[in-house]
XYZ file of C-alpha atoms in Angstrom:
509
model
C -29.989 -3.017 22.132
C -26.917 -4.375 23.440
C -23.641 -3.091 22.104
C -20.339 -4.226 22.755
C -16.934 -2.691 22.051
C -14.424 -4.429 20.536
C -10.109 -3.228 20.705
C -7.822 -4.361 18.782
C -4.404 -2.457 18.736
C -2.605 -2.218 15.870
C 1.132 -1.301 16.299
C 3.146 0.349 13.624
C 1.274 1.291 10.603
C 3.443 3.992 9.829
C 3.000 5.193 13.152
C 0.589 3.087 15.749
C -2.959 2.238 14.802
C -6.026 1.318 16.688
C -9.252 0.224 15.459
C -12.421 0.483 17.847
C -15.364 -1.675 16.471
C -18.650 -1.402 17.734
C -20.892 -4.432 17.545
C -24.544 -5.108 17.889
C -26.828 -8.463 17.151
C -23.872 -10.010 15.719
C -22.130 -7.084 13.100
C -19.960 -4.299 13.564
C -22.413 -1.044 13.448
C -19.697 1.626 13.934
C -15.602 1.758 13.427
C -13.312 4.292 14.383
C -9.508 4.080 13.164
C -6.756 4.908 16.110
C -3.246 7.020 14.607
C -2.625 7.046 18.718
C 1.281 8.174 18.514
C 2.292 11.118 17.159
C 5.785 10.652 14.882
C 6.320 15.075 13.614
C 7.945 13.959 10.558
C 6.868 17.260 8.989
C 7.473 19.284 11.341
C 10.786 17.968 12.221
C 11.973 18.682 7.935
C 11.033 22.387 8.596
C 14.248 24.419 8.305
C 16.961 21.920 6.811
C 18.177 22.062 3.439
C 16.763 21.019 0.975
C 18.086 18.017 0.415
C 17.358 16.368 3.628
C 14.475 15.473 3.090
C 15.356 12.173 0.668
C 17.661 11.330 3.842
C 15.425 11.758 6.656
C 11.564 11.070 4.834
C 13.102 6.991 3.919
C 12.948 6.482 8.196
C 9.062 7.219 8.149
C 8.887 4.208 6.993
C 11.356 0.370 6.886
C 9.036 -1.990 4.629
C 7.508 1.446 2.063
C 11.279 3.455 2.417
C 12.035 3.509 -1.291
C 8.363 5.136 -1.469
C 9.108 7.808 -0.006
C 12.296 9.023 -1.393
C 11.008 8.387 -4.972
C 8.218 10.857 -3.446
C 10.917 13.568 -1.632
C 12.769 13.584 -4.885
C 9.885 13.533 -7.163
C 8.150 16.697 -5.016
C 12.443 17.804 -5.860
C 12.798 16.976 -9.183
C 9.268 19.736 -9.549
C 11.059 22.345 -7.415
C 14.148 22.904 -9.693
C 12.450 22.049 -12.425
C 14.526 19.813 -13.217
C 13.449 15.577 -15.557
C 16.190 13.078 -14.866
C 17.302 11.109 -17.814
C 15.488 8.024 -19.141
C 18.010 5.261 -17.421
C 17.739 7.090 -13.896
C 13.936 7.079 -14.128
C 13.996 3.009 -14.797
C 16.664 3.131 -11.716
C 14.099 4.806 -9.606
C 11.218 2.565 -11.096
C 13.078 -0.620 -10.939
C 13.916 -0.259 -7.019
C 10.274 0.443 -6.228
C 8.319 -2.218 -8.310
C 11.221 -4.408 -6.018
C 10.168 -3.164 -2.863
C 6.797 -3.721 -3.652
C 7.096 -7.491 -4.517
C 8.244 -8.482 -2.487
C 5.870 -6.614 0.112
C 3.253 -7.626 -1.803
C 4.202 -11.228 -1.341
C 4.923 -11.311 1.907
C 2.211 -9.367 3.647
C -0.201 -12.277 1.755
C 2.183 -14.924 3.007
C 3.076 -13.589 6.428
C 0.276 -11.101 7.615
C -2.560 -12.172 5.614
C -2.970 -15.245 5.335
C -1.443 -15.977 9.227
C -5.816 -15.022 9.970
C -6.420 -18.285 7.735
C -5.003 -20.121 10.702
C -7.265 -18.575 13.678
C -9.078 -20.583 15.415
C -12.170 -19.375 14.345
C -12.013 -21.476 10.603
C -11.320 -24.772 12.307
C -14.327 -26.760 11.300
C -13.009 -25.138 7.484
C -12.400 -28.374 5.404
C -8.815 -25.500 4.488
C -8.229 -25.208 7.741
C -5.527 -28.075 8.595
C -3.829 -27.235 4.674
C -3.683 -23.386 5.774
C -1.647 -24.549 8.839
C 0.786 -26.755 6.880
C 1.079 -23.307 5.041
C 0.734 -19.900 6.295
C 1.043 -20.692 10.951
C 3.490 -18.697 11.572
C 7.196 -18.971 11.453
C 6.476 -23.092 10.779
C 4.463 -22.990 7.571
C 6.279 -24.315 4.906
C 5.092 -21.271 2.695
C 6.658 -18.644 4.904
C 9.471 -20.018 5.433
C 9.845 -20.001 1.344
C 8.268 -16.505 1.476
C 11.094 -15.084 4.596
C 13.785 -16.388 2.053
C 13.097 -15.157 -1.769
C 11.812 -11.323 -0.867
C 14.831 -10.947 0.975
C 16.903 -11.894 -2.219
C 15.424 -9.921 -4.518
C 15.661 -7.006 -2.347
C 19.817 -7.664 -3.272
C 18.241 -5.544 -6.388
C 17.678 -1.845 -4.598
C 21.064 -3.042 -2.125
C 22.763 -3.106 -5.695
C 21.149 0.052 -7.388
C 20.723 2.192 -4.528
C 23.590 1.101 -2.179
C 21.480 -0.358 0.983
C 17.720 -1.052 1.441
C 16.166 0.465 3.251
C 16.483 3.858 3.772
C 19.252 4.641 0.878
C 19.048 8.273 -0.697
C 20.744 6.873 -3.452
C 17.974 9.709 -5.620
C 17.916 13.056 -5.795
C 16.712 15.613 -7.787
C 17.946 15.530 -11.894
C 17.801 11.841 -11.555
C 20.559 9.296 -9.462
C 24.049 9.765 -7.839
C 25.096 5.711 -8.423
C 25.455 4.943 -11.942
C 25.447 1.062 -12.118
C 27.290 -1.240 -13.753
C 26.946 -3.697 -16.747
C 27.645 -6.444 -14.259
C 25.471 -4.567 -11.556
C 22.572 -4.624 -14.159
C 23.437 -8.257 -15.018
C 23.504 -9.369 -11.706
C 19.794 -7.312 -10.796
C 18.505 -9.013 -14.002
C 19.669 -12.963 -12.328
C 18.350 -12.246 -9.239
C 14.685 -10.978 -11.201
C 14.489 -14.374 -12.546
C 15.434 -15.996 -9.958
C 12.443 -14.616 -8.008
C 10.269 -15.128 -11.238
C 10.579 -18.767 -11.944
C 9.536 -19.007 -7.814
C 7.102 -16.639 -7.755
C 6.030 -18.938 -11.372
C 6.140 -22.209 -8.874
C 5.488 -21.623 -5.347
C 2.993 -18.320 -5.875
C 1.089 -18.680 -9.230
C 1.528 -22.644 -9.827
C 2.558 -21.433 -14.071
C 4.383 -18.364 -15.927
C 3.727 -14.823 -15.972
C 2.532 -15.556 -19.565
C -0.707 -18.163 -18.802
C -1.883 -16.121 -15.465
C -1.814 -12.856 -17.942
C -3.812 -13.990 -19.929
C -6.994 -14.298 -17.301
C -9.544 -11.600 -17.432
C -13.182 -12.593 -16.041
C -14.047 -14.562 -13.153
C -15.240 -17.811 -15.056
C -11.451 -17.895 -16.671
C -9.897 -17.743 -13.647
C -12.330 -21.087 -12.609
C -11.243 -22.312 -15.081
C -7.543 -22.142 -14.638
C -8.303 -23.118 -11.547
C -9.504 -26.277 -12.528
C -7.011 -25.907 -15.572
C -4.055 -28.507 -13.567
C -2.812 -29.376 -9.505
C -0.075 -27.190 -9.795
C -2.711 -24.127 -10.751
C -5.392 -25.706 -7.711
C -2.047 -26.092 -5.360
C -0.268 -22.949 -6.243
C -0.136 -20.593 -3.091
C -1.997 -18.603 -5.072
C -4.466 -21.006 -6.092
C -5.402 -22.581 -2.778
C -5.665 -18.882 -1.299
C -8.326 -18.302 -4.111
C -10.068 -21.810 -3.024
C -9.387 -20.622 0.813
C -11.244 -17.530 1.039
C -14.073 -18.388 -1.522
C -15.026 -21.013 1.596
C -14.026 -19.521 4.537
C -16.714 -16.179 2.464
C -13.832 -13.846 2.239
C -15.759 -12.332 -0.742
C -18.730 -11.073 1.750
C -17.315 -8.878 3.678
C -15.140 -5.538 4.120
C -16.480 -3.725 0.718
C -15.341 -0.360 1.490
C -16.540 3.279 -0.377
C -16.434 2.073 -3.296
C -14.145 4.906 -4.664
C -10.619 4.345 -5.485
C -7.328 6.278 -6.046
C -4.353 6.113 -7.844
C -2.395 9.584 -8.278
C 0.754 7.671 -11.450
C 2.807 5.444 -10.511
C 6.356 4.132 -12.558
C 7.331 7.581 -15.296
C 7.927 6.029 -18.039
C 11.168 6.333 -20.436
C 11.110 7.736 -23.053
C 12.479 4.828 -25.508
C 10.798 1.625 -24.128
C 9.427 -1.342 -24.969
C 6.914 -0.986 -22.697
C 3.972 0.680 -23.588
C 1.743 2.232 -21.783
C -1.756 2.128 -20.214
C -3.846 5.129 -22.683
C -0.714 6.331 -23.484
C -0.608 7.192 -19.713
C 3.119 9.098 -18.633
C 2.742 6.406 -16.354
C 2.890 2.518 -16.300
C 0.697 2.746 -13.406
C -2.012 5.295 -14.691
C -3.380 7.834 -12.332
C -7.257 8.063 -12.021
C -10.432 8.615 -9.645
C -12.808 4.816 -10.144
C -16.603 4.889 -8.720
C -16.489 1.484 -9.213
C -15.287 1.319 -12.750
C -16.146 4.064 -14.141
C -12.739 6.198 -14.216
C -12.076 9.601 -14.622
C -9.635 12.126 -14.472
C -6.354 13.197 -11.367
C -5.818 16.136 -10.561
C -4.149 16.610 -7.455
C -4.898 20.164 -6.494
C -8.172 18.131 -5.630
C -7.086 16.522 -3.017
C -7.434 18.077 0.717
C -6.649 16.965 4.610
C -9.295 17.153 7.005
C -8.348 18.034 10.832
C -11.644 17.831 12.806
C -11.634 14.184 14.185
C -7.466 14.437 14.607
C -5.245 15.419 17.011
C -3.895 18.417 15.576
C -5.397 22.640 15.316
C -8.514 23.243 13.411
C -9.469 24.437 10.424
C -12.576 25.146 8.971
C -12.860 22.563 6.117
C -10.591 20.559 4.300
C -7.200 22.155 3.245
C -4.906 20.919 0.096
C -1.345 19.590 1.463
C 0.466 22.851 -0.054
C -2.009 25.507 2.238
C -2.509 22.460 5.676
C -1.145 22.442 8.479
C 0.461 20.282 11.034
C -0.240 21.984 14.747
C -0.187 19.492 17.308
C -3.429 19.530 19.463
C -3.149 16.418 22.159
C -6.859 16.121 23.719
C -7.079 12.152 23.976
C -9.955 10.681 25.399
C -12.630 14.191 25.337
C -14.567 14.975 22.642
C -14.710 15.042 18.746
C -10.523 13.928 18.170
C -9.267 10.454 18.299
C -6.134 10.137 15.835
C -2.682 11.504 14.886
C -4.416 10.928 11.500
C -5.625 13.058 9.547
C -8.790 12.830 6.892
C -7.586 13.071 3.431
C -10.323 13.043 1.154
C -10.772 13.203 -3.028
C -13.008 16.270 -4.969
C -14.565 16.105 -1.481
C -15.201 12.276 -1.725
C -13.652 9.449 0.930
C -11.300 7.076 -1.161
C -9.895 4.014 -1.289
C -6.287 3.387 -2.565
C -3.618 0.761 -3.168
C -3.521 -2.601 -5.189
C -7.537 -2.726 -5.529
C -6.990 0.940 -7.022
C -3.804 0.993 -9.518
C -5.854 -2.278 -10.811
C -9.086 -0.341 -11.520
C -7.190 2.692 -12.990
C -4.566 0.022 -15.544
C -8.194 -1.230 -16.927
C -7.313 -4.996 -15.213
C -10.368 -6.612 -17.103
C -9.821 -8.935 -14.148
C -10.637 -7.431 -11.116
C -12.877 -4.685 -12.796
C -14.855 -8.499 -13.071
C -14.523 -9.391 -10.052
C -15.388 -6.197 -8.418
C -19.280 -5.838 -11.088
C -20.068 -8.234 -8.486
C -19.374 -6.134 -5.662
C -15.666 -5.261 -3.892
C -14.754 -7.015 -0.954
C -11.508 -8.061 0.881
C -11.018 -11.136 -1.272
C -10.601 -8.852 -4.388
C -8.360 -6.850 -2.813
C -6.169 -9.089 -1.534
C -6.235 -10.933 -4.851
C -4.992 -7.617 -6.783
C -2.209 -7.601 -4.139
C -0.874 -10.846 -4.711
C -1.206 -10.636 -8.470
C 0.459 -7.152 -8.275
C 3.827 -9.397 -9.682
C 2.718 -10.455 -12.842
C 2.119 -6.618 -14.134
C 5.753 -5.309 -12.833
C 7.983 -7.724 -12.953
C 7.820 -7.607 -17.310
C 8.319 -3.831 -17.242
C 11.626 -4.505 -14.546
C 13.235 -6.749 -17.102
C 12.590 -4.505 -19.901
C 14.402 -1.309 -17.572
C 16.946 -3.427 -16.626
C 17.598 -4.668 -19.862
C 17.763 -1.287 -21.860
C 19.300 0.809 -19.321
C 22.971 1.579 -20.100
C 26.536 0.770 -18.304
C 27.642 3.951 -19.456
C 24.624 5.296 -19.596
C 23.271 8.965 -17.903
C 22.063 8.961 -14.948
C 21.666 12.585 -13.692
C 20.997 16.079 -15.345
C 22.474 19.185 -12.360
C 19.557 21.061 -11.527
C 20.317 24.923 -11.268
C 20.561 26.422 -8.125
C 18.238 28.003 -6.598
C 16.618 30.051 -2.829
C 13.349 29.941 -3.263
C 10.144 27.600 -5.303
C 7.965 24.451 -4.288
C 6.697 21.363 -5.927
C 5.218 18.047 -5.330
C 5.752 14.391 -5.823
C 3.309 11.775 -5.524
C 4.103 7.814 -6.705
C 1.989 4.021 -5.273
C 3.832 2.719 -1.856
C 3.298 -0.910 -1.315
C -0.190 0.098 -0.009
C -1.231 2.955 -2.331
C -0.690 6.883 -3.033
C 1.543 8.398 -1.112
C 2.676 12.422 -1.656
C 5.447 14.714 -0.704
C 4.285 18.434 -1.009
C 7.582 20.704 -0.344
C 7.932 24.239 -0.060
C 11.605 26.157 0.429
C 12.079 29.779 1.119
C 15.524 31.028 1.739
C 17.268 28.136 0.158
C 15.682 25.826 3.630
C 12.476 24.236 3.581
C 9.380 26.191 5.480
C 6.620 23.699 4.548
C 6.267 20.190 4.221
C 3.219 18.082 4.077
C 3.073 13.684 3.399
C 0.256 12.002 3.001
C 0.591 8.365 2.838
C -1.645 5.285 1.635
C -2.209 4.511 5.128
C -3.964 7.946 5.641
C -6.229 7.444 3.068
C -7.080 3.838 4.113
C -7.456 4.668 7.889
C -8.378 8.161 8.076
C -10.779 9.562 10.346
C -13.771 10.861 9.913
C -14.038 14.085 8.234
C -15.740 17.760 8.794
C -18.421 16.366 7.236
C -18.785 13.668 9.787
C -18.149 10.462 6.928
C -15.600 7.076 8.243
C -12.295 7.006 6.462
C -12.194 4.181 4.165
C -11.261 1.175 6.221
C -13.707 2.664 9.150
C -16.986 2.305 6.745
C -15.649 -1.251 5.123
C -15.590 -3.050 9.105
C -19.232 -1.667 8.501
C -21.741 -4.993 8.571
C -19.147 -7.259 9.325
C -20.365 -10.165 11.053
C -18.696 -11.011 14.583
C -19.506 -13.916 15.651
C -16.790 -14.356 18.692
C -16.629 -11.498 20.679
C -14.068 -12.890 22.064
C -12.723 -13.577 18.426
C -13.846 -11.316 15.631
C -11.774 -13.146 12.697
C -13.875 -11.157 10.377
C -12.837 -7.925 11.363
C -9.458 -9.195 11.254
C -10.141 -10.010 7.727
C -11.383 -6.901 6.799
C -8.186 -5.115 8.279
C -5.628 -6.713 6.727
C -6.914 -6.844 3.681
C -6.120 -2.601 3.203
C -2.471 -4.188 4.830
C -1.697 -2.366 7.931
C 1.474 -4.544 7.874
C 1.432 -5.870 11.961
C 0.400 -8.109 14.541
C -3.047 -7.081 16.436
C -3.606 -7.707 20.241
C -7.181 -7.727 20.811
C -9.010 -6.154 24.074
C -12.461 -7.441 24.181
C -14.214 -4.926 25.908
C -18.098 -6.042 27.208
C -19.434 -4.470 30.677
C -18.974 -6.003 33.485
C -16.124 -8.560 32.064
C -13.513 -7.435 30.663
C -10.917 -9.666 28.787
C -7.945 -9.507 26.162
C -7.574 -11.626 23.930
C -4.334 -12.401 21.608
C -4.894 -13.275 17.967
C -2.863 -15.434 15.755
C -2.920 -12.489 13.581
């Protein structure tokens, strides 16, 4: 059996990422996700003051900096045993949701949909329309998305001072007190974004789309109006089916959500199943949800470029000791391999939809997980988030209480969890003699693009690639679709290695 190796060099996914796949008889038979850049933020923080993490960790990522700020602030809330006032929770939540909805739209239209204009799809009846909408830098929808997502980020700038890399959250709340005019400006920006999202992306109101609870109802909605069919979502739905994205990228079938968007007191928004979070925590095998316990998180390093330790360790006990072996031995990534309750899991909007009990997504999953449903969960997530954003901006007071001063301490430890746009994010911190003595971060990309663990089990993305068809080794389009569905948020250069011939192809991705 002839085996060909395809190497995708993927940059800037919370560090650089390579994906290697082995192809035999036209399908992927093995896969490796390789984080190729060591950044060392966890080591940088050791010895610094506890508040330094609020400035340094948002610099981990320029796309989800608010997510890291919130996780760091929540970790310090835990360390100092302080509960922020309800209005502080509202502002924290709104800024995180703003970052999330813009990321969801940008990724779908600018990054994921760009693969629909790949020459491999030229014979598909949707190809010409895909080019008109999604051609990089020129597509009509691309131009719209760049303009509108830039506008909504002004909400973070108003409430947090800047975006990205703001540092307005602190243990006990936030340091910037929004005025009534600030809150009204944010509401105006949100109304403008909602109007555009309904017109351009959905083709209907949020309320109408929220009524869809099954695949059958989704089909009926699509046929209900030309506006639905011709919206970006309606077109993506038709194109993804035609290009058979519902037949690839299953993944492990296990889902993790750590819980996010803490519910403030006296809010009109109702949580799912009396959860403390708008996005409830949980672990699911398929759609069967169990309670989440952060104590069940372990990080493995058997195949990571770090000094070995047996099995997996909880982040409070984790170590970050670089050990670069290059291509020698079994180590191949700077990413660790997080596992939950000794299971490989996927995180992200699909997992969050499962825990939130979204009937449409759960019905789609009953037919099997795939790249299409993963992307659908992302592009429709704003339907769930925008109403809560309205409520919390309207409920917040211009003369409200936004900060509780914590008592000084010299020693303590705590953790902060939230959902970044790509999925579950956690920060674990220990303070000794007034300085950070231990800091561990587990990112969504670590969960999804992890290497193998100490039991030699593939990570979620590696597993999702197994069985992916490869019709052209010089242009493995279905591999792109699967990887993109996890939102690695980058541009690929694909190197196809086939002895004795080496070829390099720059993909439209």
